[in-house]
PDB file of C-alpha atoms in Angstrom:
ATOM      1  CA  MET H   2      -7.945 -18.425  -7.316  1.00 62.00           C
ATOM      2  CA  TYR H   3     -10.823 -16.379  -5.950  1.00 75.00           C
ATOM      3  CA  LYS H   4     -11.398 -12.800  -7.086  1.00 80.00           C
ATOM      4  CA  HIS H   5     -10.834 -11.452  -3.577  1.00 75.00           C
ATOM      5  CA  GLN H   6      -7.474 -13.257  -3.389  1.00 82.00           C
ATOM      6  CA  GLU H   7      -6.548 -11.619  -6.687  1.00 90.00           C
ATOM      7  CA  GLN H   8      -7.455  -8.303  -5.077  1.00 91.00           C
ATOM      8  CA  PHE H   9      -4.975  -9.072  -2.267  1.00 92.00           C
ATOM      9  CA  LEU H  10      -2.241  -9.582  -4.854  1.00 93.00           C
ATOM     10  CA  LYS H  11      -3.191  -6.366  -6.647  1.00 95.00           C
ATOM     11  CA  VAL H  12      -3.053  -4.447  -3.357  1.00 96.00           C
ATOM     12  CA  THR H  13       0.377  -5.908  -2.612  1.00 96.00           C
ATOM     13  CA  GLN H  14       1.568  -4.974  -6.095  1.00 97.00           C
ATOM     14  CA  GLU H  15       0.306  -1.430  -5.607  1.00 98.00           C
ATOM     15  CA  TYR H  16       2.279  -1.139  -2.369  1.00 98.00           C
ATOM     16  CA  ASN H  17       5.396  -2.256  -4.239  1.00 97.00           C
ATOM     17  CA  ARG H  18       4.677   0.122  -7.106  1.00 98.00           C
ATOM     18  CA  GLN H  19       4.226   3.135  -4.835  1.00 97.00           C
ATOM     19  CA  ILE H  20       7.312   2.307  -2.774  1.00 97.00           C
ATOM     20  CA  SER H  21       9.391   1.899  -5.938  1.00 97.00           C
ATOM     21  CA  LEU H  22       8.023   5.152  -7.310  1.00 96.00           C
ATOM     22  CA  LEU H  23       8.980   7.022  -4.146  1.00 95.00           C
ATOM     23  CA  LEU H  24      12.456   5.520  -4.139  1.00 94.00           C
ATOM     24  CA  GLY H  25      12.892   6.465  -7.786  1.00 94.00           C
ATOM     25  CA  MET H  26      11.771  10.024  -7.084  1.00 93.00           C
ATOM     26  CA  ALA H  27      14.126  10.201  -4.097  1.00 91.00           C
ATOM     27  CA  GLU H  28      17.133   9.388  -6.300  1.00 91.00           C
ATOM     28  CA  LYS H  29      16.655  12.682  -8.138  1.00 90.00           C
ATOM     29  CA  ALA H  30      15.377  14.726  -5.196  1.00 89.00           C
ATOM     30  CA  ASN H  31      17.008  17.269  -2.957  1.00 90.00           C
ATOM     31  CA  ARG H  32      17.047  17.044   0.827  1.00 91.00           C
ATOM     32  CA  LYS H  33      13.814  19.006   1.309  1.00 90.00           C
ATOM     33  CA  GLN H  34      11.954  16.777  -1.129  1.00 89.00           C
ATOM     34  CA  ILE H  35      13.313  13.631   0.522  1.00 91.00           C
ATOM     35  CA  GLU H  36      11.975  14.918   3.841  1.00 93.00           C
ATOM     36  CA  GLN H  37       8.537  15.087   2.189  1.00 93.00           C
ATOM     37  CA  PHE H  38       8.854  11.553   0.800  1.00 94.00           C
ATOM     38  CA  THR H  39       9.958   9.953   4.059  1.00 95.00           C
ATOM     39  CA  PRO H  40       6.623  10.092   5.970  1.00 96.00           C
ATOM     40  CA  ILE H  41       4.783   8.671   2.969  1.00 97.00           C
ATOM     41  CA  LEU H  42       7.319   5.882   2.623  1.00 96.00           C
ATOM     42  CA  GLN H  43       7.088   5.096   6.335  1.00 97.00           C
ATOM     43  CA  LYS H  44       3.294   5.000   6.135  1.00 97.00           C
ATOM     44  CA  LEU H  45       3.428   2.581   3.204  1.00 98.00           C
ATOM     45  CA  LYS H  46       6.051   0.402   4.850  1.00 97.00           C
ATOM     46  CA  SER H  47       4.160   0.223   8.137  1.00 97.00           C
ATOM     47  CA  SER H  48       0.858  -0.568   6.467  1.00 97.00           C
ATOM     48  CA  LEU H  49       2.361  -3.257   4.232  1.00 97.00           C
ATOM     49  CA  GLN H  50       3.976  -4.845   7.252  1.00 97.00           C
ATOM     50  CA  LYS H  51       0.669  -4.788   9.122  1.00 97.00           C
ATOM     51  CA  MET H  52      -1.111  -6.378   6.170  1.00 96.00           C
ATOM     52  CA  THR H  53       1.569  -9.058   5.928  1.00 93.00           C
ATOM     53  CA  ASN H  54       1.252  -9.790   9.640  1.00 95.00           C
ATOM     54  CA  GLN H  55      -2.491 -10.341   9.162  1.00 94.00           C
ATOM     55  CA  GLN H  56      -2.088 -13.030   6.517  1.00 89.00           C
ATOM     56  CA  GLU H  57      -3.458 -15.646   8.903  1.00 91.00           C
ATOM     57  CA  ARG H  58      -6.689 -13.635   9.271  1.00 92.00           C
ATOM     58  CA  PHE H  59      -6.930 -13.372   5.497  1.00 91.00           C
ATOM     59  CA  LYS H  60      -6.495 -17.136   5.176  1.00 88.00           C
ATOM     60  CA  GLN H  61      -9.337 -17.696   7.650  1.00 91.00           C
ATOM     61  CA  CYS H  62     -11.654 -15.535   5.531  1.00 88.00           C
ATOM     62  CA  VAL H  63     -10.720 -17.003   2.160  1.00 86.00           C
ATOM     63  CA  HIS H  64     -14.165 -18.577   1.745  1.00 88.00           C
ATOM     64  CA  ASN H  65     -16.001 -15.421   2.821  1.00 89.00           C
ATOM     65  CA  PRO H  66     -15.450 -12.799   0.099  1.00 88.00           C
ATOM     66  CA  GLY H  67     -17.312 -10.061   1.975  1.00 91.00           C
ATOM     67  CA  LYS H  68     -15.234 -10.391   5.105  1.00 92.00           C
ATOM     68  CA  TYR H  69     -12.047 -10.724   3.051  1.00 92.00           C
ATOM     69  CA  LYS H  70     -12.810  -7.502   1.185  1.00 91.00           C
ATOM     70  CA  ALA H  71     -13.656  -5.765   4.462  1.00 94.00           C
ATOM     71  CA  LEU H  72     -10.233  -6.727   5.822  1.00 95.00           C
ATOM     72  CA  LEU H  73      -8.569  -5.346   2.681  1.00 95.00           C
ATOM     73  CA  GLN H  74     -10.511  -2.071   2.567  1.00 97.00           C
ATOM     74  CA  PRO H  75      -8.348  -0.077   5.023  1.00 97.00           C
ATOM     75  CA  TYR H  76      -5.266  -0.957   2.977  1.00 97.00           C
ATOM     76  CA  ILE H  77      -6.950   0.031  -0.277  1.00 97.00           C
ATOM     77  CA  SER H  78      -8.017   3.339   1.284  1.00 97.00           C
ATOM     78  CA  LEU H  79      -4.496   4.008   2.517  1.00 98.00           C
ATOM     79  CA  LEU H  80      -3.098   3.320  -0.952  1.00 98.00           C
ATOM     80  CA  ASP H  81      -5.550   5.812  -2.454  1.00 97.00           C
ATOM     81  CA  GLU H  82      -4.458   8.361   0.148  1.00 97.00           C
ATOM     82  CA  THR H  83      -0.738   7.810  -0.389  1.00 97.00           C
ATOM     83  CA  LYS H  84      -1.176   7.874  -4.172  1.00 96.00           C
ATOM     84  CA  ALA H  85      -2.689  11.357  -3.853  1.00 96.00           C
ATOM     85  CA  GLU H  86       0.135  12.421  -1.511  1.00 95.00           C
ATOM     86  CA  ILE H  87       2.775  11.162  -3.939  1.00 94.00           C
ATOM     87  CA  GLU H  88       1.134  13.021  -6.816  1.00 93.00           C
ATOM     88  CA  LYS H  89       0.979  16.193  -4.726  1.00 92.00           C
ATOM     89  CA  VAL H  90       4.639  15.963  -3.725  1.00 88.00           C
ATOM     90  CA  GLY H  91       5.575  14.998  -7.283  1.00 82.00           C
ATOM     91  CA  GLU H  92       3.994  18.178  -8.613  1.00 78.00           C
ATOM     92  CA  LYS H  93       6.199  20.257  -6.340  1.00 72.00           C
ATOM     93  CA  THR H  94       9.397  18.661  -7.637  1.00 60.00           C
TER      94      THR H  94
END
C-alpha cells in the first residue's frame, strides 16, 4: 500500500475518533453542551460523507501521490479545526 493511501486510512480513522469522542462527551453533557457539540458533529459527518463520495477521484489519483495528498488536504485541515473546537468545548465542560 502506498504512503498516501495509508494517509487516507489515517484521516478516516481520525474522523471516527473525533465522532466517537464527541458522542462520548455528549453522554455526560447537559443540553447546553450538547448544543455546542451538534454543529461540530454535523461538520464532521458532512465532511466524512463528502470524502467518501469522492472515493472514485481518490482511486484515479492513486499513482499520483501529490494529487492524492492535495485531495486529502481539505479534510486534514478540517480535522485540525474540529479537533481544536472539541478541545475548546471540552474545556468548558
